[in-house]
CSV table of C-alpha atoms and ligand atoms in Angstrom, one decimal:
chain,number,residue,atom,x,y,z
A,9,MET,CA,-31.6,19.8,-16.6
A,10,PHE,CA,-34.7,20.0,-13.0
A,11,ARG,CA,-33.0,20.3,-10.5
A,12,PHE,CA,-33.3,23.1,-9.2
A,13,ILE,CA,-36.6,24.0,-7.6
A,14,GLY,CA,-36.2,28.0,-6.8
A,15,GLN,CA,-33.2,27.2,-3.8
A,16,HIS,CA,-33.4,23.5,-3.5
A,17,ARG,CA,-31.2,20.8,-4.8
A,18,HIS,CA,-32.8,18.1,-5.3
A,19,LEU,CA,-30.1,15.8,-1.8
A,20,ARG,CA,-27.9,12.9,-3.2
A,21,ILE,CA,-27.9,10.0,-1.7
A,22,GLY,CA,-24.2,10.9,-0.1
A,23,VAL,CA,-26.2,13.1,2.0
A,24,LEU,CA,-29.5,10.9,2.3
A,25,SER,CA,-27.8,8.7,2.4
A,26,GLN,CA,-26.4,9.7,6.5
A,27,TYR,CA,-29.1,10.7,6.7
A,28,GLN,CA,-30.7,8.3,7.3
A,29,ASP,CA,-27.8,6.3,9.1
A,30,GLU,CA,-27.8,9.3,11.2
A,31,LEU,CA,-24.0,10.6,10.8
A,32,LEU,CA,-25.1,14.5,9.7
A,33,PRO,CA,-24.3,16.7,12.1
A,34,PRO,CA,-27.0,18.3,14.0
A,35,GLY,CA,-27.1,21.2,11.9
A,36,ARG,CA,-26.7,19.3,8.3
A,37,ARG,CA,-29.1,17.3,10.1
A,38,GLN,CA,-32.0,19.9,10.2
A,39,ALA,CA,-31.6,21.9,7.2
A,40,VAL,CA,-32.0,18.1,5.2
A,41,ALA,CA,-35.3,17.3,7.8
A,42,ALA,CA,-36.6,20.7,6.4
A,43,ALA,CA,-35.7,19.4,2.5
A,44,LEU,CA,-37.1,16.3,2.9
A,45,GLU,CA,-40.2,18.4,4.0
A,46,ARG,CA,-41.3,21.2,1.3
A,47,CYS,CA,-39.5,18.5,-1.8
A,48,GLN,CA,-41.7,15.6,-2.2
A,49,VAL,CA,-38.8,14.6,-4.5
A,50,CYS,CA,-36.1,14.4,-2.0
A,51,ARG,CA,-39.2,12.4,0.1
A,52,GLN,CA,-39.0,9.8,-2.5
A,53,GLU,CA,-35.6,9.5,-2.8
A,54,LEU,CA,-35.1,8.6,0.7
A,55,ASP,CA,-38.3,6.4,0.6
A,56,GLN,CA,-37.2,4.5,-2.4
A,57,LEU,CA,-33.1,4.5,-0.4
A,58,ALA,CA,-34.9,2.7,2.5
A,59,ALA,CA,-36.6,0.0,1.0
A,60,MET,CA,-33.4,-0.8,0.1
A,61,LEU,CA,-32.2,-0.6,2.9
A,62,SER,CA,-34.8,-2.4,4.8
A,63,ALA,CA,-34.6,-5.3,1.7
A,64,MET,CA,-30.6,-4.6,1.7
A,65,ARG,CA,-30.1,-6.3,5.5
A,66,ARG,CA,-32.6,-8.8,5.9
A,67,LEU,CA,-30.7,-10.7,3.0
A,68,PRO,CA,-29.6,-13.5,4.4
A,69,ASN,CA,-26.3,-14.4,5.6
A,70,GLY,CA,-26.3,-17.5,5.7
A,71,PRO,CA,-26.4,-20.4,7.6
A,72,ALA,CA,-23.0,-21.7,6.7
A,73,PRO,CA,-22.9,-24.6,4.2
A,74,ARG,CA,-20.7,-26.0,7.0
A,75,SER,CA,-19.4,-26.1,10.1
A,76,PHE,CA,-15.9,-25.1,10.2
A,77,VAL,CA,-15.1,-26.3,13.7
A,78,PHE,CA,-11.8,-27.9,13.6
A,79,ALA,CA,-11.4,-30.8,14.8
A,80,ALA,CA,-7.8,-31.1,15.9
A,81,PRO,CA,-5.5,-27.9,15.9
A,82,PRO,CA,-4.6,-26.3,12.4
A,83,ALA,CA,-0.7,-26.9,12.0
A,84,PRO,CA,0.8,-23.3,14.0
A,85,ALA,CA,2.5,-22.0,11.5
A,86,PRO,CA,6.2,-20.1,12.8
A,87,VAL,CA,5.5,-16.5,12.4
A,88,ALA,CA,1.8,-15.6,12.3
A,89,ARG,CA,0.8,-13.6,9.9
A,90,ALA,CA,3.1,-12.3,6.9
A,91,SER,CA,4.4,-7.9,7.3
A,92,LEU,CA,5.0,-6.0,4.7
A,93,PHE,CA,8.1,-7.2,5.3
A,94,LEU,CA,7.5,-10.7,3.5
A,95,GLY,CA,4.5,-10.7,2.8
A,96,ALA,CA,5.4,-10.0,-1.3
A,97,PRO,CA,6.7,-13.9,-3.1
A,98,ARG,CA,9.6,-14.9,-2.7
A,99,TRP,CA,10.6,-14.2,-7.3
A,100,VAL,CA,10.3,-10.5,-6.2
A,101,TYR,CA,13.2,-10.4,-3.2
A,102,ALA,CA,15.3,-12.9,-5.3
A,103,GLY,CA,14.3,-10.1,-8.5
A,104,ALA,CA,15.6,-7.3,-5.9
A,105,VAL,CA,18.7,-8.7,-4.4
A,106,SER,CA,19.6,-9.7,-8.8
A,107,VAL,CA,18.6,-6.3,-9.7
A,108,ALA,CA,20.7,-4.8,-6.7
A,109,ALA,CA,23.7,-6.8,-7.8
A,110,VAL,CA,24.2,-6.1,-11.7
A,111,LEU,CA,23.5,-2.6,-10.3
A,112,LEU,CA,26.8,-2.7,-7.8
A,113,ALA,CA,28.7,-4.8,-9.9
A,114,ALA,CA,28.8,-2.2,-13.0
A,115,VAL,CA,28.7,0.1,-9.9
A,116,VAL,CA,31.6,-0.2,-9.0
A,117,SER,CA,33.7,-1.7,-12.0
A,118,ALA,CA,33.0,0.9,-13.4
A,119,ASP,CA,34.3,2.8,-10.2
A,120,LEU,CA,38.1,1.0,-11.2
A,121,THR,CA,38.0,1.5,-14.4
A,122,GLY,CA,38.0,5.5,-13.8
A,123,SER,CA,35.1,5.2,-16.2
A,124,LEU,CA,32.8,7.5,-14.0
A,125,VAL,CA,34.9,10.4,-13.5
A,126,PRO,CA,33.2,12.8,-15.8
A,127,GLN,CA,33.6,12.3,-20.1
A,128,ASP,CA,34.6,16.3,-20.6
A,129,HIS,CA,37.4,17.3,-19.8
A,130,ALA,CA,36.6,21.0,-19.0
A,131,PRO,CA,38.9,20.6,-15.7
A,132,ALA,CA,41.6,19.8,-17.4
A,133,MET,CA,41.1,22.0,-19.9
A,134,ARG,CA,41.3,24.9,-17.4
A,135,SER,CA,44.6,23.8,-15.0
A,136,PHE,CA,46.2,23.8,-18.7
A,137,GLN,CA,45.0,27.1,-19.2
A,138,ALA,CA,45.7,27.7,-15.7
A,139,ALA,CA,49.8,26.4,-16.0
A,140,PRO,CA,50.9,28.8,-19.1
A,141,ALA,CA,53.1,26.7,-21.3
A,142,PRO,CA,56.7,25.4,-21.2
A,143,GLY,CA,57.6,27.6,-24.1
A,144,GLU,CA,56.3,31.5,-22.6
A,145,LEU,CA,56.6,30.5,-19.2
A,146,ALA,CA,60.1,31.8,-18.5
A,147,PRO,CA,59.9,34.6,-21.2
A,148,GLN,CA,56.6,36.5,-19.1
A,149,GLU,CA,58.3,35.9,-15.3
A,150,THR,CA,61.4,37.3,-16.2
A,151,ALA,CA,60.5,40.1,-18.1
A,152,VAL,CA,57.8,41.0,-14.7
A,153,PRO,CA,58.3,40.4,-10.5
A,154,ASP,CA,55.5,41.7,-8.8
A,155,ALA,CA,54.4,41.1,-5.0
A,156,GLY,CA,53.2,38.1,-5.6
A,157,GLN,CA,56.1,36.2,-6.6
A,158,THR,CA,58.8,37.6,-4.5
A,159,GLN,CA,56.9,36.6,-2.0
A,160,GLY,CA,56.6,33.6,-3.5
A,161,LEU,CA,59.9,33.5,-3.4
A,162,MET,CA,60.3,34.4,0.4
A,163,LYS,CA,57.1,31.6,1.2
A,164,SER,CA,59.6,29.1,-0.8
A,165,ALA,CA,62.6,29.8,1.3
A,166,GLU,CA,61.2,29.4,4.3
A,167,PRO,CA,61.9,26.4,6.1
A,168,GLY,CA,58.4,24.1,6.5
A,169,SER,CA,56.3,25.9,4.0
A,170,ASN,CA,54.6,24.6,2.3
A,171,GLY,CA,55.4,25.8,-1.4
A,172,PRO,CA,57.8,23.7,-2.3
A,173,GLU,CA,56.2,20.9,-1.6
A,174,PRO,CA,54.8,20.4,-5.6
A,175,VAL,CA,58.2,21.0,-7.3
A,176,GLU,CA,59.9,18.1,-5.3
A,177,SER,CA,57.6,15.7,-5.5
A,178,PRO,CA,57.1,12.7,-8.2
A,179,GLN,CA,54.9,12.0,-10.4
A,180,PRO,CA,51.3,10.5,-8.5
A,181,GLU,CA,51.1,7.4,-9.2
A,182,PRO,CA,47.1,6.3,-10.1
A,183,GLY,CA,46.0,4.6,-6.4
A,184,ILE,CA,45.1,5.6,-3.1
A,185,ALA,CA,48.8,8.4,-2.7
A,186,VAL,CA,46.5,10.7,-5.1
A,187,PRO,CA,43.4,11.8,-4.0
A,188,LEU,CA,44.5,12.4,-0.8
A,189,ALA,CA,47.5,14.4,-1.3
A,190,PRO,CA,46.4,17.2,-3.6
A,191,PRO,CA,44.1,18.2,-0.4
A,192,ALA,CA,46.5,18.3,2.3
A,193,GLN,CA,47.9,21.4,0.2
A,194,GLY,CA,45.2,23.1,0.1
A,195,THR,CA,45.6,24.5,-2.9
A,196,PRO,CA,46.1,22.4,-6.9
A,197,PRO,CA,49.1,22.5,-8.0
A,198,SER,CA,48.8,24.4,-10.2
A,199,SER,CA,48.7,27.6,-9.4
A,200,GLU,CA,51.0,27.0,-6.6
A,201,ALA,CA,53.9,25.8,-9.2
A,202,LEU,CA,53.1,29.3,-10.2
A,203,GLU,CA,53.4,31.0,-7.4
A,204,THR,CA,56.3,29.6,-5.9
A,205,ALA,CA,58.7,29.1,-9.2
A,206,PRO,CA,61.2,31.9,-8.8
A,207,PRO,CA,61.5,33.5,-11.4
A,208,GLY,CA,63.9,33.1,-13.5
A,209,LEU,CA,65.7,31.1,-10.8
A,210,THR,CA,64.8,27.5,-11.9
A,211,PRO,CA,63.2,28.0,-14.5
A,212,ALA,CA,63.2,23.8,-15.3
A,213,PRO,CA,61.6,23.5,-12.0
A,214,ALA,CA,58.2,25.0,-12.9
A,215,GLN,CA,57.8,23.3,-16.4
A,216,GLU,CA,58.1,20.4,-14.7
A,217,THR,CA,55.8,21.1,-11.9
A,218,ALA,CA,53.0,22.6,-14.5
A,219,MET,CA,53.3,20.2,-16.9
A,220,ASN,CA,52.8,18.1,-14.1
A,221,ALA,CA,50.4,18.7,-12.4
A,222,ALA,CA,48.5,20.0,-16.1
A,223,ALA,CA,48.9,15.6,-17.0
A,224,TRP,CA,47.9,15.2,-12.8
A,225,ALA,CA,44.7,17.5,-13.7
A,226,ASP,CA,43.8,15.3,-16.5
A,227,GLU,CA,44.3,11.9,-15.0
A,228,TYR,CA,42.0,13.1,-12.3
A,229,PRO,CA,40.2,16.2,-13.0
A,230,SER,CA,37.9,16.8,-10.5
A,231,VAL,CA,40.4,15.5,-7.9
A,232,ALA,CA,42.8,18.7,-9.2
A,233,GLU,CA,39.4,20.3,-9.2
A,234,GLY,CA,39.3,20.0,-5.8
A,235,GLN,CA,36.1,19.1,-5.0
A,236,ALA,CA,35.4,15.5,-4.9
A,237,THR,CA,31.1,14.9,-5.7
A,238,THR,CA,31.5,12.6,-8.0
A,239,PRO,CA,32.8,10.2,-6.4
A,240,LEU,CA,31.5,10.2,-3.3
A,241,MET,CA,27.9,11.0,-4.9
A,242,TRP,CA,28.7,7.0,-6.6
A,243,ARG,CA,29.8,5.9,-3.6
A,244,VAL,CA,27.1,7.1,-1.6
A,245,LEU,CA,25.5,5.0,-4.7
A,246,GLU,CA,27.5,1.4,-3.7
A,247,GLY,CA,27.3,1.6,-0.7
A,248,LEU,CA,23.4,1.5,-0.8
A,249,LEU,CA,22.8,-1.0,-3.9
A,250,ALA,CA,24.8,-3.0,-0.9
A,251,LEU,CA,23.0,-2.7,1.7
A,252,ALA,CA,19.4,-3.5,-0.8
A,253,ALA,CA,21.5,-6.2,-2.1
A,254,LEU,CA,21.9,-7.3,1.7
A,255,ALA,CA,17.8,-6.0,3.1
A,256,GLY,CA,16.8,-8.6,0.1
A,257,LEU,CA,19.5,-11.9,0.9
A,258,THR,CA,18.2,-11.7,4.8
A,259,ALA,CA,14.8,-11.1,3.8
A,260,LEU,CA,14.7,-14.0,0.9
A,261,ALA,CA,16.3,-16.2,3.9
A,262,PHE,CA,14.1,-15.5,6.2
A,263,LYS,CA,10.9,-16.3,4.3
A,264,MET,CA,13.2,-19.3,2.7
A,265,ARG,CA,13.2,-20.4,6.5
A,266,ARG,CA,9.5,-19.4,7.3
A,267,GLU,CA,8.6,-21.2,4.2
A,268,ARG,CA,10.2,-25.1,4.7
A,269,ARG,CA,9.0,-24.6,8.4
B,8,MET,CA,-11.6,-21.4,30.8
B,9,THR,CA,-11.2,-19.2,32.0
B,10,ALA,CA,-13.7,-15.6,32.0
B,11,ALA,CA,-13.4,-14.5,28.1
B,12,ALA,CA,-14.6,-18.3,27.1
B,13,GLN,CA,-17.4,-18.8,29.2
B,14,VAL,CA,-19.5,-17.3,27.7
B,15,PHE,CA,-19.3,-19.5,25.0
B,16,ASN,CA,-20.8,-23.2,24.4
B,17,CYS,CA,-19.0,-25.5,23.8
B,18,ALA,CA,-21.6,-29.1,23.1
B,19,ASN,CA,-20.7,-28.7,19.6
B,20,HIS,CA,-16.7,-29.5,19.2
B,21,ALA,CA,-13.6,-30.4,21.2
B,22,PRO,CA,-12.2,-27.2,23.5
B,23,LEU,CA,-9.7,-25.2,20.9
B,24,PRO,CA,-8.0,-22.9,23.1
B,25,VAL,CA,-6.0,-20.0,22.6
B,26,HIS,CA,-4.5,-16.5,24.2
B,27,ASP,CA,-4.7,-13.1,22.5
B,28,ARG,CA,-1.5,-10.7,23.9
B,29,ALA,CA,-3.9,-8.8,26.1
B,30,GLY,CA,-4.2,-12.1,27.4
B,31,ASN,CA,-7.2,-13.2,27.2
B,32,ASP,CA,-8.6,-16.8,26.8
B,33,TYR,CA,-10.9,-18.2,23.7
B,34,CYS,CA,-12.2,-21.1,22.0
B,35,TYR,CA,-11.5,-20.7,18.4
B,36,ASN,CA,-14.3,-23.6,17.8
B,37,CYS,CA,-17.1,-21.5,19.1
B,38,VAL,CA,-14.9,-18.1,18.1
B,39,ILE,CA,-15.7,-20.4,14.5
B,40,GLU,CA,-19.3,-20.9,15.1
B,41,ASN,CA,-20.3,-17.8,15.8
B,42,PHE,CA,-18.9,-15.9,12.8
B,43,GLN,CA,-19.0,-18.3,10.2
B,44,ALA,CA,-22.3,-17.2,9.3
B,45,PRO,CA,-20.7,-13.6,8.3
B,46,ALA,CA,-17.1,-14.6,7.0
B,47,PHE,CA,-19.7,-16.7,4.6
B,48,GLY,CA,-22.2,-14.2,3.5
B,49,LEU,CA,-19.2,-12.0,2.6
B,50,ALA,CA,-16.4,-14.3,0.7
B,51,ARG,CA,-19.8,-16.2,-1.1
B,52,ARG,CA,-20.8,-12.6,-2.1
B,53,MET,CA,-16.9,-11.4,-2.9
B,54,LEU,CA,-15.6,-14.2,-5.0
B,55,ASN,CA,-19.7,-14.5,-6.2
B,56,ASP,CA,-18.7,-19.1,-5.8
B,57,TRP,CA,-19.7,-21.5,-3.0
B,58,ALA,CA,-16.8,-23.3,-3.1
B,59,MET,CA,-14.5,-20.3,-4.3
B,60,ALA,CA,-15.3,-19.5,-0.9
B,61,GLU,CA,-15.7,-22.3,1.7
B,62,ASP,CA,-12.2,-22.4,1.0
B,63,ALA,CA,-11.7,-18.6,1.5
B,64,VAL,CA,-13.2,-19.1,5.3
B,65,GLN,CA,-11.6,-22.3,5.6
B,66,GLU,CA,-8.7,-20.6,5.4
B,67,SER,CA,-9.6,-17.4,6.9
B,68,PHE,CA,-9.4,-19.7,10.1
B,69,VAL,CA,-6.0,-20.8,9.8
B,70,SER,CA,-5.0,-18.0,9.1
B,71,GLY,CA,-6.5,-16.2,11.8
B,72,TYR,CA,-6.2,-18.7,14.5
B,73,ARG,CA,-2.6,-19.0,14.0
B,74,ALA,CA,-2.2,-15.0,14.4
B,75,PHE,CA,-4.8,-15.2,17.8
B,76,SER,CA,-1.6,-14.3,19.8
B,77,GLN,CA,-1.7,-10.9,18.1
B,78,PHE,CA,-5.3,-10.4,18.3
B,79,ARG,CA,-5.3,-7.5,20.7
B,80,GLY,CA,-8.6,-8.4,22.5
B,81,GLN,CA,-11.2,-5.7,21.6
B,82,ASN,CA,-13.0,-6.5,18.1
B,83,ILE,CA,-13.0,-10.2,17.7
B,84,LYS,CA,-15.7,-10.5,15.2
B,85,ALA,CA,-14.1,-7.3,12.8
B,86,TRP,CA,-11.0,-9.7,13.4
B,87,ILE,CA,-11.8,-12.1,12.1
B,88,MET,CA,-13.6,-10.2,9.4
B,89,ARG,CA,-11.0,-8.6,8.4
B,90,ILE,CA,-9.4,-11.7,7.7
B,91,VAL,CA,-11.7,-13.2,5.5
B,92,ALA,CA,-11.9,-9.8,3.9
B,93,ASN,CA,-8.2,-10.1,3.3
B,94,HIS,CA,-8.3,-13.1,2.0
B,95,CYS,CA,-11.3,-12.8,-0.3
B,96,ARG,CA,-8.7,-9.5,-1.7
B,97,ASP,CA,-5.5,-12.1,-2.2
B,98,ILE,CA,-8.2,-14.0,-4.1
B,99,LEU,CA,-9.6,-11.1,-6.3
B,100,ARG,CA,-6.1,-10.1,-7.2
B,101,SER,CA,-4.9,-13.4,-8.5
B,102,ARG,CA,-8.0,-14.3,-10.2
B,103,ARG,CA,-6.7,-11.0,-11.8
B,104,ALA,CA,-3.0,-12.3,-12.7
B,105,ARG,CA,-4.6,-14.9,-14.5
B,106,PRO,CA,-8.5,-14.7,-15.2
B,107,THR,CA,-7.8,-17.8,-17.2
B,108,VAL,CA,-8.2,-19.5,-13.5
B,109,SER,CA,-11.9,-18.0,-13.4
B,110,LEU,CA,-14.6,-20.2,-13.9
B,111,ASP,CA,-17.5,-18.3,-12.8
B,112,PRO,CA,-18.9,-15.5,-14.7
B,113,LEU,CA,-20.4,-12.5,-12.9
B,114,PRO,CA,-24.6,-13.1,-12.7
B,115,SER,CA,-25.5,-11.3,-15.3
B,116,GLY,CA,-28.9,-11.2,-14.0
B,117,PRO,CA,-31.0,-12.3,-11.0
B,118,ASP,CA,-32.2,-15.6,-12.7
B,119,ASP,CA,-28.0,-16.9,-12.3
B,120,VAL,CA,-28.2,-15.6,-7.8
B,121,THR,CA,-26.8,-19.1,-6.1
B,122,PRO,CA,-29.7,-18.9,-4.3
B,123,SER,CA,-29.6,-18.8,-0.7
B,124,ALA,CA,-30.3,-21.9,1.9
B,125,ALA,CA,-32.2,-19.8,4.5
B,126,GLU,CA,-35.2,-19.1,1.1
B,127,ILE,CA,-37.6,-20.5,4.0
B,128,PRO,CA,-41.3,-17.7,4.2
B,129,SER,CA,-42.3,-17.3,7.5
B,130,ALA,CA,-45.1,-17.2,8.9
B,131,GLN,CA,-46.4,-14.6,9.1
B,132,GLU,CA,-46.3,-13.5,4.6
B,133,SER,CA,-48.6,-14.5,2.6
B,134,PRO,CA,-46.8,-16.7,-0.7
B,135,GLU,CA,-47.4,-13.2,-3.2
B,136,ASP,CA,-45.5,-11.5,-0.5
B,137,HIS,CA,-42.7,-14.0,0.8
B,138,ALA,CA,-42.2,-14.1,-4.0
B,139,GLU,CA,-42.4,-10.9,-4.2
B,140,ARG,CA,-39.9,-10.7,-1.4
B,141,GLN,CA,-37.8,-13.8,-3.1
B,142,GLU,CA,-37.1,-12.0,-6.4
B,143,LEU,CA,-36.2,-8.1,-4.5
B,144,ARG,CA,-33.4,-10.4,-2.6
B,145,ARG,CA,-32.5,-11.9,-6.2
B,146,ALA,CA,-32.4,-9.0,-7.6
B,147,ILE,CA,-30.0,-7.8,-4.8
B,148,GLU,CA,-27.4,-10.2,-5.1
B,149,ALA,CA,-27.1,-9.8,-8.9
B,150,GLY,CA,-26.6,-6.1,-8.3
B,151,LEU,CA,-24.1,-6.5,-5.5
B,152,ALA,CA,-21.9,-8.8,-7.9
B,153,ALA,CA,-22.0,-5.9,-9.6
B,154,LEU,CA,-20.5,-3.6,-8.2
B,155,PRO,CA,-16.4,-2.8,-8.2
B,156,ALA,CA,-15.1,-5.5,-5.4
B,157,GLU,CA,-14.5,-2.2,-2.5
B,158,GLN,CA,-17.7,-0.6,-2.5
B,159,LYS,CA,-19.7,-4.9,-2.8
B,160,MET,CA,-17.5,-4.9,0.2
B,161,ALA,CA,-18.4,-1.8,2.3
B,162,LEU,CA,-21.7,-2.6,1.2
B,163,VAL,CA,-22.4,-6.1,2.2
B,164,LEU,CA,-20.2,-5.5,5.9
B,165,VAL,CA,-23.0,-2.6,6.8
B,166,ASP,CA,-25.8,-3.1,4.5
B,167,VAL,CA,-26.3,-6.8,5.0
B,168,GLN,CA,-23.9,-7.6,7.8
B,169,GLY,CA,-25.1,-4.5,9.8
B,170,PHE,CA,-21.7,-3.7,11.3
B,171,SER,CA,-21.3,0.1,12.1
B,172,TYR,CA,-18.2,2.6,9.9
B,173,ASP,CA,-16.0,2.4,11.7
B,174,GLU,CA,-15.6,-2.1,12.1
B,175,VAL,CA,-15.8,-1.2,8.7
B,176,ALA,CA,-13.1,1.1,8.9
B,177,LEU,CA,-10.8,-1.5,10.5
B,178,ILE,CA,-11.9,-4.6,9.4
B,179,MET,CA,-11.7,-3.2,5.1
B,180,ASP,CA,-8.0,-1.1,7.3
B,181,CYS,CA,-9.7,2.3,5.7
B,182,SER,CA,-10.2,5.5,6.8
B,183,LEU,CA,-13.9,6.3,7.4
B,184,GLY,CA,-14.0,8.9,5.1
B,185,THR,CA,-13.6,6.1,2.7
B,186,VAL,CA,-16.3,3.4,4.1
B,187,LYS,CA,-18.0,6.5,3.8
B,188,SER,CA,-17.9,7.4,0.1
B,189,ARG,CA,-18.3,3.8,-0.5
B,190,VAL,CA,-21.1,2.7,1.2
B,191,SER,CA,-22.6,6.3,-0.7
B,192,ARG,CA,-21.4,5.2,-3.9
B,193,GLY,CA,-22.2,1.7,-3.3
B,194,ARG,CA,-25.4,2.8,-2.7
B,195,GLY,CA,-26.1,5.4,-5.4
B,196,SER,CA,-24.7,2.0,-8.0
B,197,MET,CA,-27.6,-0.4,-6.0
B,198,ARG,CA,-30.3,1.7,-6.6
B,199,ASP,CA,-29.6,2.7,-10.5
B,200,TYR,CA,-29.8,-1.6,-10.9
B,201,LEU,CA,-33.3,-1.6,-8.7
B,202,ARG,CA,-35.0,1.0,-11.3
B,203,ALA,CA,-33.6,-0.4,-14.2
B,204,THR,CA,-34.6,-3.7,-12.6
B,205,GLY,CA,-37.9,-2.7,-12.3
B,206,GLU,CA,-37.4,-3.2,-8.4
B,207,LEU,CA,-37.5,-0.7,-6.9
B,208,LEU,CA,-40.6,0.5,-7.5
B,209,PRO,CA,-43.2,2.2,-5.1
B,210,SER,CA,-45.0,0.5,-4.5
B,211,GLN,CA,-42.7,-1.7,-2.7
B,212,PHE,CA,-41.2,0.1,-0.7
B,213,ARG,CA,-44.6,1.1,0.7
B,214,GLN,CA,-44.6,-2.2,2.4
B,215,ASP,CA,-41.4,-2.1,4.0
B,216,LYS,CA,-42.0,0.4,6.0
C,308,LIG,ZN1,-36.0,17.3,-3.5
C,309,LIG,ZN1,-15.8,-23.6,21.9
C-alpha cells in the first residue's frame, strides 16, 4: 500500500540485484546509491539480498560422488552432436514423410481426376453468354453488319492470320494438347469465333465454333479464361510436398545410418 | 601433450588426448577432473536426484568427448557446463513427457534435501554458527528445488557456482537480458521463500557482513 515515501519508490529486487552485481550503468548506479542512503527499507532489502547471495555462494558444489574420468576412451560417435536437422526422434521424420506422401498422393490424384479445377462453372457460363445461342446467331449477325465484323471478314481472308484456326481446329482432345493450344491463340476461342465468323455466309461453322468453345470452356474453365493460377498453385504445392517428403526421407536415412553405427 | 594439456596434472588417471577445433590438445580426463564438481552440482540441483545426476554427468562427459573437435577453444568450463545443462533439460523434458518415471518428488521442506558431502564445520566456526549455517543451507537448497527449472539453472550457475552473466548466456544458450531477468526473478522467489521459512531475518544477515 504505502510503497511511496514522498518521491521515493522502494527499489525492486531486480534493481537491487543488478546493483549488487554492479551491472547498472554509472548514472543509474549513483541514483540507486543515493536512494539507499535515504531509505532504510531499501537498505534492509539490499542487506538481505547480500546475505542470501553470500549464503548461496557458500553452498557446496561438490565433491562429485565419484570420479568420472574414463579408464578407456568412450566409443566415438560418427557425428558428434545431433544437429537441429537430425535432432528429433526418428518417428518425427517418419511421420512427416508419411504426412507429406499422403498429401502428395491426394493432391496428385485429385489433379489427375480433374477435381482440382473450381467446381463452380462461372467461367464456362460467361463463355456461353459471350457465344450467342445457335438459334439467334444468324439473324442477329446478318441484320447488323458493322465495322468490327467487316474487319473480322478481312482478317479471316488474310493469309497467315490465326483467325480461322479455331473454326477449323477439331474438337480438342482432353490431355496435353488442349491447355497448350489456347494460350498460343492469345484470345479465348469464343470471342475469336464471333470476330471471325462472316455474317450470313457461314453460320454453321460459327455455330459449331461457339459450341465447341463453350464445351471446351466447360471442360477447362480456368484455362479458357486465360488464367492458369489455380493449376499453377496446385503444381507448386505438389512440388513442395514432393520436396518435403524427399527431405524427410533423406533425414530419416541419415539418422538410421548414424544410429546403426 | 602440448601447451594446453601441460597445465593439467594427469597424476590420478590415464591421459586421454583430445583436440579442439582450433588445434589445441587437451587431456580429456583432466577436463573431467576439473569440472566434474560443478557439473554434478548443477545436475543434482536440476534433477533433484543424486543417481540421475550421476548418470547425467557421465553421459554429458561422453557427449563432450565425442563433440570435442567442435569446441572452439575459448571457454572450456562454459562449454562443458552447456552440455550438462542441455542434458539436464532433455532429461527434465522426457520426465515431463512420462510423469510415471519421475520417482522423486520435489523436496517439500528443508529436511528433505539430500545431505551434502561437504558439510564439515570449518575450524574458525563455532558449532552454533555451523548449525545455523547448515539450516540456512538446507533452506536455500529447498528454495532452489522449488524454483522453475530455468530460474533454478540461472541461479545455480550465477549465485552458487559464480559464473559470469556472459558465461551463463553461453551455457543456457539465451540472451544476456534473459539471464538477468531469470536471475532477478529467481532471487526474488528465493528471498520470498527464505522469508516464509523464517530463514532470512535481520539477525542472520548481520553475521554475513
Ligand atoms: Zn525505499
Ligand atoms: Zn590428464
